[in-house]
mmCIF file of C-alpha atoms in Angstrom:
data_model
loop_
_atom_site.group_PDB
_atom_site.id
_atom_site.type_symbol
_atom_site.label_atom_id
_atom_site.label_comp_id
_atom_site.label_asym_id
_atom_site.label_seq_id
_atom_site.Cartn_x
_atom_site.Cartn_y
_atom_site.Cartn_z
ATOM 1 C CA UNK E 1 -60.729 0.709 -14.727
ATOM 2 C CA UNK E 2 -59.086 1.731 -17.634
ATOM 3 C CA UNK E 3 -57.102 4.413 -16.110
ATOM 4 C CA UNK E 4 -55.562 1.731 -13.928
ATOM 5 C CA UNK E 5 -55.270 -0.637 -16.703
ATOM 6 C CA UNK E 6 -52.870 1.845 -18.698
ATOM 7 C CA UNK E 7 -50.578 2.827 -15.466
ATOM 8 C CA UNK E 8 -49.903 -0.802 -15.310
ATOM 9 C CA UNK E 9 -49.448 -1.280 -19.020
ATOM 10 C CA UNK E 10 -47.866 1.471 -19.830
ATOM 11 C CA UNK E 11 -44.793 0.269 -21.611
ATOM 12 C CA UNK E 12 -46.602 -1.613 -23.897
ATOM 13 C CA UNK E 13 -48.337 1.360 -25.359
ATOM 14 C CA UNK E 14 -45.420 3.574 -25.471
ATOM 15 C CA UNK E 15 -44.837 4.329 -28.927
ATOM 16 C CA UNK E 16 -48.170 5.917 -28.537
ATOM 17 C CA UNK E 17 -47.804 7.915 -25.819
ATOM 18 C CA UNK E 18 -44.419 9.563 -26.314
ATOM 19 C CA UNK E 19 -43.036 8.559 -30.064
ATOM 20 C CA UNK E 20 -40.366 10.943 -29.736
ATOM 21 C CA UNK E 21 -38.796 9.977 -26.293
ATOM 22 C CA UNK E 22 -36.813 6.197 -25.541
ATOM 23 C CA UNK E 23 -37.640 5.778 -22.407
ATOM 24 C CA UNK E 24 -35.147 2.856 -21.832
ATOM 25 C CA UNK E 25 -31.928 4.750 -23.415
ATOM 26 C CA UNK E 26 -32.190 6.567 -19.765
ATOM 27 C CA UNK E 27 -30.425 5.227 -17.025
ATOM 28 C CA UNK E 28 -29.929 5.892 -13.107
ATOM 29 C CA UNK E 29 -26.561 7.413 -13.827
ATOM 30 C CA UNK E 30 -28.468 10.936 -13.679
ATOM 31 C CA UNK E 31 -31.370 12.626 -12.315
ATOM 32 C CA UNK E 32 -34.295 13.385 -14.225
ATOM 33 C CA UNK E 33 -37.574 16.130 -13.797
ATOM 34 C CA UNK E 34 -40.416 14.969 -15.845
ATOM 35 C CA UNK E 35 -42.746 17.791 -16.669
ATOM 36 C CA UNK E 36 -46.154 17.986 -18.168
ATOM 37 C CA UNK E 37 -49.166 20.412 -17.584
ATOM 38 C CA UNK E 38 -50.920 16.966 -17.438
ATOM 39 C CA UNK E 39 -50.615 15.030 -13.989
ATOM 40 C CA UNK E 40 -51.500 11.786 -15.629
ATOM 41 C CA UNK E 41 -49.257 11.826 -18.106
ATOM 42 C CA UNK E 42 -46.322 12.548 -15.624
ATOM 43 C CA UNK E 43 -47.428 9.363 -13.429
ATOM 44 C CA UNK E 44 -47.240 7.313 -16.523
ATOM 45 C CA UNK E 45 -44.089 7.999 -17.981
ATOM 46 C CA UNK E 46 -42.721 8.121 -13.896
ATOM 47 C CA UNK E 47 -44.357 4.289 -13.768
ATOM 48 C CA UNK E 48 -42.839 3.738 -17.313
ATOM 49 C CA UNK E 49 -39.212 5.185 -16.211
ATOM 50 C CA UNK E 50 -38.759 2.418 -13.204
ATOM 51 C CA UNK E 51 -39.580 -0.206 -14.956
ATOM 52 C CA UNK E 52 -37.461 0.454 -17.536
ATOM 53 C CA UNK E 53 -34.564 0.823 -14.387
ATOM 54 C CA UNK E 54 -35.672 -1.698 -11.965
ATOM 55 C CA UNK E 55 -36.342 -4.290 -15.242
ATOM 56 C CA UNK E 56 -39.507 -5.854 -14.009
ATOM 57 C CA UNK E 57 -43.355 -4.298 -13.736
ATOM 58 C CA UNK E 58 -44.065 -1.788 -11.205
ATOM 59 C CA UNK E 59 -47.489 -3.475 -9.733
ATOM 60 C CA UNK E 60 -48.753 -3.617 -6.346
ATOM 61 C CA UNK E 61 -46.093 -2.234 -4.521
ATOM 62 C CA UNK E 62 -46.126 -1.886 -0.657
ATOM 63 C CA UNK E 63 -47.657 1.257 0.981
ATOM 64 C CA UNK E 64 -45.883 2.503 4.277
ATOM 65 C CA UNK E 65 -46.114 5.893 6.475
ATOM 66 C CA UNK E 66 -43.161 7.006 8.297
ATOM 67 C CA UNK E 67 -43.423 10.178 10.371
ATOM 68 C CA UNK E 68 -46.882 10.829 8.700
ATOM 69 C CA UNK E 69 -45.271 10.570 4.866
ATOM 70 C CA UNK E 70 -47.249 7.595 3.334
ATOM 71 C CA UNK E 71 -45.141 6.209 0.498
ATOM 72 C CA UNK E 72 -44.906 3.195 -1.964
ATOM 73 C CA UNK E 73 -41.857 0.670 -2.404
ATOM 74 C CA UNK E 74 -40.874 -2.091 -3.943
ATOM 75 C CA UNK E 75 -37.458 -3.449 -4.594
ATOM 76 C CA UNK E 76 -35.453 -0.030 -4.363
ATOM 77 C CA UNK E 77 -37.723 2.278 -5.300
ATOM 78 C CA UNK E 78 -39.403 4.904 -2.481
ATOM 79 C CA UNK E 79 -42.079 6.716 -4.483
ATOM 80 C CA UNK E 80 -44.004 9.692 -2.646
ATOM 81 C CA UNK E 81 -46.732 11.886 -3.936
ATOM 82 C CA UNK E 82 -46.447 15.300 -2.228
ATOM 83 C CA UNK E 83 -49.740 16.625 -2.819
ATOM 84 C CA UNK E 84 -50.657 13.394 -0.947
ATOM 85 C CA UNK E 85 -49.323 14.767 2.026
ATOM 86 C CA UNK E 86 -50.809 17.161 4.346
ATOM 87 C CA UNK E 87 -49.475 20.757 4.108
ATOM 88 C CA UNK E 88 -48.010 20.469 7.442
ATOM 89 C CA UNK E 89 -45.730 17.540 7.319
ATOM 90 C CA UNK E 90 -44.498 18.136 3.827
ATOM 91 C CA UNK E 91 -41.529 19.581 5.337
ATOM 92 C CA UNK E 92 -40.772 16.445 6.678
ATOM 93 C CA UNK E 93 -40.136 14.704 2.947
ATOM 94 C CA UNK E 94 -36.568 15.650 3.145
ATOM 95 C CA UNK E 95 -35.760 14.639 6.545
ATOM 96 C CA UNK E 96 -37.400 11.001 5.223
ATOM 97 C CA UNK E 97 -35.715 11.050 2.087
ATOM 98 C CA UNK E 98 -32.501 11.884 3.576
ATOM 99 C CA UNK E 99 -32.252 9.439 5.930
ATOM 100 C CA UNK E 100 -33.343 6.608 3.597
ATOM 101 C CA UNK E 101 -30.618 7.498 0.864
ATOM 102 C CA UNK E 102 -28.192 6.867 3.201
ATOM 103 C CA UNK E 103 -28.538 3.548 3.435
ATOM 104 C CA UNK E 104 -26.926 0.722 1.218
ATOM 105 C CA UNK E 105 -28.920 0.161 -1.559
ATOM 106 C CA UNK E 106 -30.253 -3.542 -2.073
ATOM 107 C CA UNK E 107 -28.120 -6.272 -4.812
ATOM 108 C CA UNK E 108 -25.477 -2.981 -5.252
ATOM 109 C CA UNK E 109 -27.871 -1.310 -7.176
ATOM 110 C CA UNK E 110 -29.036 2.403 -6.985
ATOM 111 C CA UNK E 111 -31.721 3.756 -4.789
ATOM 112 C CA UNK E 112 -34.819 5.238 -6.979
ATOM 113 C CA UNK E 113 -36.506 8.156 -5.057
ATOM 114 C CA UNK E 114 -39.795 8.972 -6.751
ATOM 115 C CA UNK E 115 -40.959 12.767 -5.592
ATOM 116 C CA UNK E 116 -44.314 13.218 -7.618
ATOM 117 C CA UNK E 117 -46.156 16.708 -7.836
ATOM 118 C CA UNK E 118 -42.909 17.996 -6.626
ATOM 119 C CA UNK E 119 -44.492 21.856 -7.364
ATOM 120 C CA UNK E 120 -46.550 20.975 -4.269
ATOM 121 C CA UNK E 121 -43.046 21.480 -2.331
ATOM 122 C CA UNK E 122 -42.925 25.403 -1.091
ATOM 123 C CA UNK E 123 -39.430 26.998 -2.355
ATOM 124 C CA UNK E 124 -37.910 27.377 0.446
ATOM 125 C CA UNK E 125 -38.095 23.815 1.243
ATOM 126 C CA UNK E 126 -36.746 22.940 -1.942
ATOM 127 C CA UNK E 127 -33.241 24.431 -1.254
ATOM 128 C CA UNK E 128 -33.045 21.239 1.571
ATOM 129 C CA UNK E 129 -33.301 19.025 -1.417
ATOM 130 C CA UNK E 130 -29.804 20.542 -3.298
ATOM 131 C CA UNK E 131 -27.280 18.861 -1.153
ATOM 132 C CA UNK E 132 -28.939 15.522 -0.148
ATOM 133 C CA UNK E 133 -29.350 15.132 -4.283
ATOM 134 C CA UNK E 134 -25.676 15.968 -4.739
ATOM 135 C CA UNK E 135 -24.473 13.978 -1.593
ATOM 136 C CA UNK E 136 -26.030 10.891 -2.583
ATOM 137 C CA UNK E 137 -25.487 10.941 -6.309
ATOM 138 C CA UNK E 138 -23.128 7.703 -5.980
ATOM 139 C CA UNK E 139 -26.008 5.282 -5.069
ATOM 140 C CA UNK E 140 -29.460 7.182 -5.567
ATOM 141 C CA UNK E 141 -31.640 8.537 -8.955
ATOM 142 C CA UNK E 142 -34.123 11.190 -8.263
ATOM 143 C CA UNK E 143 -36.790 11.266 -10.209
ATOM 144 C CA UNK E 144 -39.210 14.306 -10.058
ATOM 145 C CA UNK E 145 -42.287 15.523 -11.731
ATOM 146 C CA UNK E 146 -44.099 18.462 -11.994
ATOM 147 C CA UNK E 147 -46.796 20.219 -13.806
ATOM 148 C CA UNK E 148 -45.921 23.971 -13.282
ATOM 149 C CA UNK E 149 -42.298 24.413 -13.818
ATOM 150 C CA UNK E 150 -42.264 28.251 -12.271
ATOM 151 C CA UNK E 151 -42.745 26.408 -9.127
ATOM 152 C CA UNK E 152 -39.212 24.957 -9.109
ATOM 153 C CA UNK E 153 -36.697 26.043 -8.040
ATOM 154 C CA UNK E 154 -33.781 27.172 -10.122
ATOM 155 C CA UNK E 155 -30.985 25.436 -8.057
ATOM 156 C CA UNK E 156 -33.071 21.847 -8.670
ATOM 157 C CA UNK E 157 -33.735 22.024 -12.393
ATOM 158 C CA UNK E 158 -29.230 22.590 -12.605
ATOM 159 C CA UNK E 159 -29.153 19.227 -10.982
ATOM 160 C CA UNK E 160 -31.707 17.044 -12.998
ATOM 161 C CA UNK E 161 -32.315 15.862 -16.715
ATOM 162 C CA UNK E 162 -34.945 17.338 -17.951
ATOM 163 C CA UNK E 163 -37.396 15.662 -19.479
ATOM 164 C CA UNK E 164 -40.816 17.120 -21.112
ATOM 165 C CA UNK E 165 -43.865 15.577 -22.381
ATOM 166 C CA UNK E 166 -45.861 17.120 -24.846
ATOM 167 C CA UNK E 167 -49.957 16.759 -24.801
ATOM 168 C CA UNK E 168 -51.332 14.564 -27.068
ATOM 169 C CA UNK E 169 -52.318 15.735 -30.587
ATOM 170 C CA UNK E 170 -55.922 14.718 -31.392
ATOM 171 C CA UNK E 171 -54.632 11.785 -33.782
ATOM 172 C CA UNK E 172 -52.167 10.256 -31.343
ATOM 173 C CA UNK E 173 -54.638 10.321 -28.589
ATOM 174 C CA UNK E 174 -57.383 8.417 -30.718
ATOM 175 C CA UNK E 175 -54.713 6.042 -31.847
ATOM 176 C CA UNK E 176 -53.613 5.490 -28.123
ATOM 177 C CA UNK E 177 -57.511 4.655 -27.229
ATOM 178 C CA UNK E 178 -57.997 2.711 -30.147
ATOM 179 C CA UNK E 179 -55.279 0.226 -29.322
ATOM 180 C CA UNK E 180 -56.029 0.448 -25.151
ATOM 181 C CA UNK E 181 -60.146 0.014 -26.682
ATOM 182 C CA UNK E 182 -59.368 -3.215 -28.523
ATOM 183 C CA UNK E 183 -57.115 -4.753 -26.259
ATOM 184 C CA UNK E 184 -59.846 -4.288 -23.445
ATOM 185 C CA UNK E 185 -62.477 -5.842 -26.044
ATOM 186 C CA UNK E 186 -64.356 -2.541 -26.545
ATOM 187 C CA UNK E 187 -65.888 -1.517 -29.925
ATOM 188 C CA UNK E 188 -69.356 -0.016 -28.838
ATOM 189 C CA UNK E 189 -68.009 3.605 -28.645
ATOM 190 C CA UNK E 190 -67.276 5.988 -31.048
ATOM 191 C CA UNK E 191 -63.693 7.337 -29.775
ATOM 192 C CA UNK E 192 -64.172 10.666 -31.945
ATOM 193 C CA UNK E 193 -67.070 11.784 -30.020
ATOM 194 C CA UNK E 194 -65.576 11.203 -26.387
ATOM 195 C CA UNK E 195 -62.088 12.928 -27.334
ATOM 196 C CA UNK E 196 -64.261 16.112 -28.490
ATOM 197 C CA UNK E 197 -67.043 15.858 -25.283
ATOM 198 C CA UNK E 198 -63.774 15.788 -23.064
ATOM 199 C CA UNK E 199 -61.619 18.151 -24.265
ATOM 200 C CA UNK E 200 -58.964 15.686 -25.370
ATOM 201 C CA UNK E 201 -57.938 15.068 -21.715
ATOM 202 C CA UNK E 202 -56.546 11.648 -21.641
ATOM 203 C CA UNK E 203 -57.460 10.591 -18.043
ATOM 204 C CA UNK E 204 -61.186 11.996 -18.719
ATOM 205 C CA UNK E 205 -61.686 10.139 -22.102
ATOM 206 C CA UNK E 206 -60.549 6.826 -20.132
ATOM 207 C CA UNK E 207 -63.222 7.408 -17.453
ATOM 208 C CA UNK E 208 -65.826 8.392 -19.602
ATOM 209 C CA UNK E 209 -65.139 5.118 -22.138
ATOM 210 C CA UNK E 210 -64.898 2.719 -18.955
ATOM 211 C CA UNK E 211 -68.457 4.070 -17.886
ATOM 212 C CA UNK E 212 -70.075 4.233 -21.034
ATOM 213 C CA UNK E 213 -69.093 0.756 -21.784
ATOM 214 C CA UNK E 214 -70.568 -0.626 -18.779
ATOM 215 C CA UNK E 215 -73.323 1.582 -19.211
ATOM 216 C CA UNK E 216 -74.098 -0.546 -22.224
ATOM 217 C CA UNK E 217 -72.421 -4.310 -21.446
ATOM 218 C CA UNK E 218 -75.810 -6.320 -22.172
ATOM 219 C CA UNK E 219 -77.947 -6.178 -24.993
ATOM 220 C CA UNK E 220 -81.228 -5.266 -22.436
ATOM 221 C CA UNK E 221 -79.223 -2.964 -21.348
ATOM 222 C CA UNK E 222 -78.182 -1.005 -24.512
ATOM 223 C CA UNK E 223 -81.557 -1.404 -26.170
ATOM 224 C CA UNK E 224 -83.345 0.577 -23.119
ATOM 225 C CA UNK E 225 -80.862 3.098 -22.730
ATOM 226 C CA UNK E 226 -80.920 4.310 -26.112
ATOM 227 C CA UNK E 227 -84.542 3.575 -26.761
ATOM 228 C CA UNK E 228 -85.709 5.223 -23.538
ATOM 229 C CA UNK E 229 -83.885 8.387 -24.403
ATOM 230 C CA UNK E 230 -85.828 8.583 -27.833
ATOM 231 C CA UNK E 231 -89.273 7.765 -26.113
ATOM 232 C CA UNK E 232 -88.330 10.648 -23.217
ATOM 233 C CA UNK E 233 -87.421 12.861 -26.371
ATOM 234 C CA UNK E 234 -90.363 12.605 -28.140
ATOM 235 C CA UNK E 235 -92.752 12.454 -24.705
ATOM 236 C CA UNK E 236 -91.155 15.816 -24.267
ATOM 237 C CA UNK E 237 -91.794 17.596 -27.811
ATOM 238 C CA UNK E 238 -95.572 16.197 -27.446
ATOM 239 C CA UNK E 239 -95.894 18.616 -24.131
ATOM 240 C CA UNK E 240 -93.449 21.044 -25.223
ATOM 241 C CA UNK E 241 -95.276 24.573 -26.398
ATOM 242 C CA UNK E 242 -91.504 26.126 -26.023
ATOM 243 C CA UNK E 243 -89.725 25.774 -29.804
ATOM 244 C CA UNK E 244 -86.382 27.058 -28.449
ATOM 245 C CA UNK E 245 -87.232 24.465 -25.157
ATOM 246 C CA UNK E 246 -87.396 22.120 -27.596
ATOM 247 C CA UNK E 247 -84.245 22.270 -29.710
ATOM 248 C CA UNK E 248 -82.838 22.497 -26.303
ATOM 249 C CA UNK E 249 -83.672 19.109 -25.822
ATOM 250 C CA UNK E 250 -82.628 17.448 -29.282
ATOM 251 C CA UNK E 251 -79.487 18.796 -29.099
ATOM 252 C CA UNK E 252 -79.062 17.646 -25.673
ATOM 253 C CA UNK E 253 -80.441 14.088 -26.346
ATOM 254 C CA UNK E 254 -78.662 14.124 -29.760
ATOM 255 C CA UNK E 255 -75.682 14.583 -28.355
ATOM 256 C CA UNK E 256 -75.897 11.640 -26.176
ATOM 257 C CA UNK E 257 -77.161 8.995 -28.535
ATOM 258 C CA UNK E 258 -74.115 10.333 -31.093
ATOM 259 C CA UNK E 259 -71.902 9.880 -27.981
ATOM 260 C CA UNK E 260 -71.854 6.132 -29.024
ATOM 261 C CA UNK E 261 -70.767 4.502 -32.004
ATOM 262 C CA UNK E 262 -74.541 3.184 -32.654
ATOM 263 C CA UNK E 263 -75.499 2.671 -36.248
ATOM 264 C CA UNK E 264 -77.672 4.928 -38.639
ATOM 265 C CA UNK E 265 -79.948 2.300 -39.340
ATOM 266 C CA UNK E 266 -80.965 1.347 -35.796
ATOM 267 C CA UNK E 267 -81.357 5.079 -34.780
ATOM 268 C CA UNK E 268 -83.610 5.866 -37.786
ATOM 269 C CA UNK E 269 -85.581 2.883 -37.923
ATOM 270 C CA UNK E 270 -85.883 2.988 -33.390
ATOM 271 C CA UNK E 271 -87.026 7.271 -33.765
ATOM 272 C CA UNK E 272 -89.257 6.182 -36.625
ATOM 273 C CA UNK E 273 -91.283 2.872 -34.372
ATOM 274 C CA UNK E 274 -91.374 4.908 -31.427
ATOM 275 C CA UNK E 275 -93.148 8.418 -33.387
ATOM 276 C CA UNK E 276 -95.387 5.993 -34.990
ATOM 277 C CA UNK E 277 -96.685 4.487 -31.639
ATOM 278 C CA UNK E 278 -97.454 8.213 -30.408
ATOM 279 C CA UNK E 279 -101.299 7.717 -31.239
ATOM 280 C CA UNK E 280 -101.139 11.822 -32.553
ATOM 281 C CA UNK E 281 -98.574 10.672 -35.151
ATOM 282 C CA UNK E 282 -100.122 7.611 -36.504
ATOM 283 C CA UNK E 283 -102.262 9.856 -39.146
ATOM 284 C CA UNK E 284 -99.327 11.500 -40.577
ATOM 285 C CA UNK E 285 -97.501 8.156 -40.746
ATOM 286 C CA UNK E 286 -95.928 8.811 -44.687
ATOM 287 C CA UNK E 287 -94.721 12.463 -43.421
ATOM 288 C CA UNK E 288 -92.978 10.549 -40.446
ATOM 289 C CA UNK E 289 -91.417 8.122 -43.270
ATOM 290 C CA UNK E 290 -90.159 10.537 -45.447
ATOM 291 C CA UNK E 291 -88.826 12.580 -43.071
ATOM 292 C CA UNK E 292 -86.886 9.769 -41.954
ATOM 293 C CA UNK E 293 -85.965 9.122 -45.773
ATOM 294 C CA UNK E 294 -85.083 12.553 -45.837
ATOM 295 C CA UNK E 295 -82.367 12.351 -43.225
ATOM 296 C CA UNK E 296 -81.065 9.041 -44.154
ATOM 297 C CA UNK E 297 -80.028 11.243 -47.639
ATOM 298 C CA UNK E 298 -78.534 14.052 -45.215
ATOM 299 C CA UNK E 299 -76.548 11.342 -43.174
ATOM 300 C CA UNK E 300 -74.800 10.105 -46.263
ATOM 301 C CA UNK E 301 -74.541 13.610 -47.975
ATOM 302 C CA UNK E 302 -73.784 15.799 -44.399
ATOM 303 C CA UNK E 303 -70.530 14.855 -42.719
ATOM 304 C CA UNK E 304 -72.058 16.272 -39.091
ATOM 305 C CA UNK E 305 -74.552 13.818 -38.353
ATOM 306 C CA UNK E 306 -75.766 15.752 -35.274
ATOM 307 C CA UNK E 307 -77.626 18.481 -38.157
ATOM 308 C CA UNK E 308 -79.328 15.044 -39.865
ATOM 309 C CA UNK E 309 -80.940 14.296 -36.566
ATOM 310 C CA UNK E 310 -81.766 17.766 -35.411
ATOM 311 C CA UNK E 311 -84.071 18.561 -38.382
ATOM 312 C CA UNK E 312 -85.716 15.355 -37.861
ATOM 313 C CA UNK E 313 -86.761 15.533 -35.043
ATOM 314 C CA UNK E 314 -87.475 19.311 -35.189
ATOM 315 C CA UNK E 315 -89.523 17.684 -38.504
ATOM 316 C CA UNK E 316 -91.316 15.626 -36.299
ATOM 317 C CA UNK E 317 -91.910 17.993 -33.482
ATOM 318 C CA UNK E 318 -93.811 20.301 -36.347
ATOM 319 C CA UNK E 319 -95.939 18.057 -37.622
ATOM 320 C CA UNK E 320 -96.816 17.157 -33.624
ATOM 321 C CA UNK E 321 -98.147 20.847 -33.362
ATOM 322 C CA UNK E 322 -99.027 21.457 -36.898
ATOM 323 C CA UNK E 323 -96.080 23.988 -37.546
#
């Protein structure tokens, strides 16, 4: 998965991800809260931040449960995700933590205690955190994240660095995907399209280009997707008596075919072979061509491609019903 892919790259691609913050100008002298209203973006920077302290790549560390906290380590990092934990023994974090960072850490170094989704942590249980932070400052770096800083407590953000993250603007997100896209060997999609369909959510655009380039890994495959939605499309308008039904369903299989980077050409020629085998259509055969023609001049002239293919295929769907 790609999503997986970038956690465990994620120093390599971060000059896109956060050109304004050096990441390995921190050290574990201090404590640090990472915030960002995106929980993805905190677990990358998190994964980014002990590599840059432990030196070496944080992959497939160890999972352990003590006292019914499940947590990951490697080297001397203890990295627990509260909103992993049930409600009811999230109180028992601290007592964990506690008694871990007193311990001698391993080769002199520092301890690294990761406390993800820290928000998930009620206030009052927070306060336990204060002293153990400030007790064990000589041989342990906290590192917390959250994604709704009204949720922490006052007395914790005094003792930490903080450190904030920014969304990503629409152009840094597309060049992020574009790099993490050719590096994975995909060029079928068109990265514009999934940014806008998802809202320019990071995590979502990742899913949605993993399974849109499997849904289209073979030729066979690609060539029946596309050409089955056109051959639905038009099966549809032939039936439809419902005009507003109808545009209903362009837009909605427009949308779709546009969601790929698929060329011009192959769309106009496959929507003009499939019209022409609909026996109705055969007859009005140089009305079908030239309103194909007719939107291969909008597609160069039009910047929004969806329009091009909307009044073709509303085009189409009149001369179906004589309109």
């Amino acid at each position: 998965m790609l999503t997986d892919y970038l956690i465990e790259n994620v120093t390599k691609y971060s000059e896109f991800i956060h050109p304004t913050i050096d990441i390995s100008r921190l050290g574990v002298d201090m404590n640090y809260l990472v915030y960002s209203l995106d929980e993805y973006m905190n677990y990358l920077i998190v994964n980014e931040m002990i590599e840059s302290f432990i030196e070496n790549k944080y992959v497939n560390p160890t999972v352990k449960e003590v006292d019914n906290i499940v947590f990951k380590t490697v080297y001397n990092v203890i990295d627990i995700d509260c909103n992993s934990i049930q409600r009811k023994y999230r109180n028992n974090i601290h007592d964990f933590v506690a008694k871990y960072v007193k311990r001698q850490p391993l080769n002199s170094q520092k301890h690294l205690v990761v406390l993800r989704n820290f928000n998930g942590i009620m206030g009052k249980f927070q306060e336990l955190y204060k002293s153990t932070i400030e007790k064990s400052y000589t041989n342990t770096c906290f590192i917390i994240t959250a994604n709704d800083m009204s949720l922490i407590q006052k007395n914790i953000r005094d003792l930490v660095c903080f450190i904030r993250i920014p969304l990503l603007k629409d152009k840094q997100l597309q060049n992020l995907l574009n790099n993490v896209t050719e590096d994975n060997d995909i060029d079928d999609i068109d990265l514009k399209s999934v940014i806008s369909q998802c809202d320019e959510d990071l995590y979502t655009c990742l899913c949605d280009i993993q399974k849109l380039h499997d849904s289209c890994e073979s030729k066979s495959t690609f060539v029946n997707l596309f050409e089955n939605a056109i051959i639905e499309l038009l099966e549809f308008m032939k039936k439809s008596k419902s005009l507003e039904k109808t545009i209903e369903s362009i837009r909605v299989t427009t949308n779709k075919l546009l969601y790929y980077s698929l060329s011009d050409n192959w769309l106009c020629n496959t929507i003009l072979k499939k019209a022409l085998d609909i026996k109705k259509l055969k007859k009005y055969s140089h009305e079908i061509i030239h309103a194909v023609m007719l939107c291969n001049t909008d597609l160069i002239n039009n910047g929004k491609k969806i329009f091009a293919y909307e009044k073709l295929f509303i085009t189409i769907y009149g001369i179906m019903h004589n309109i």
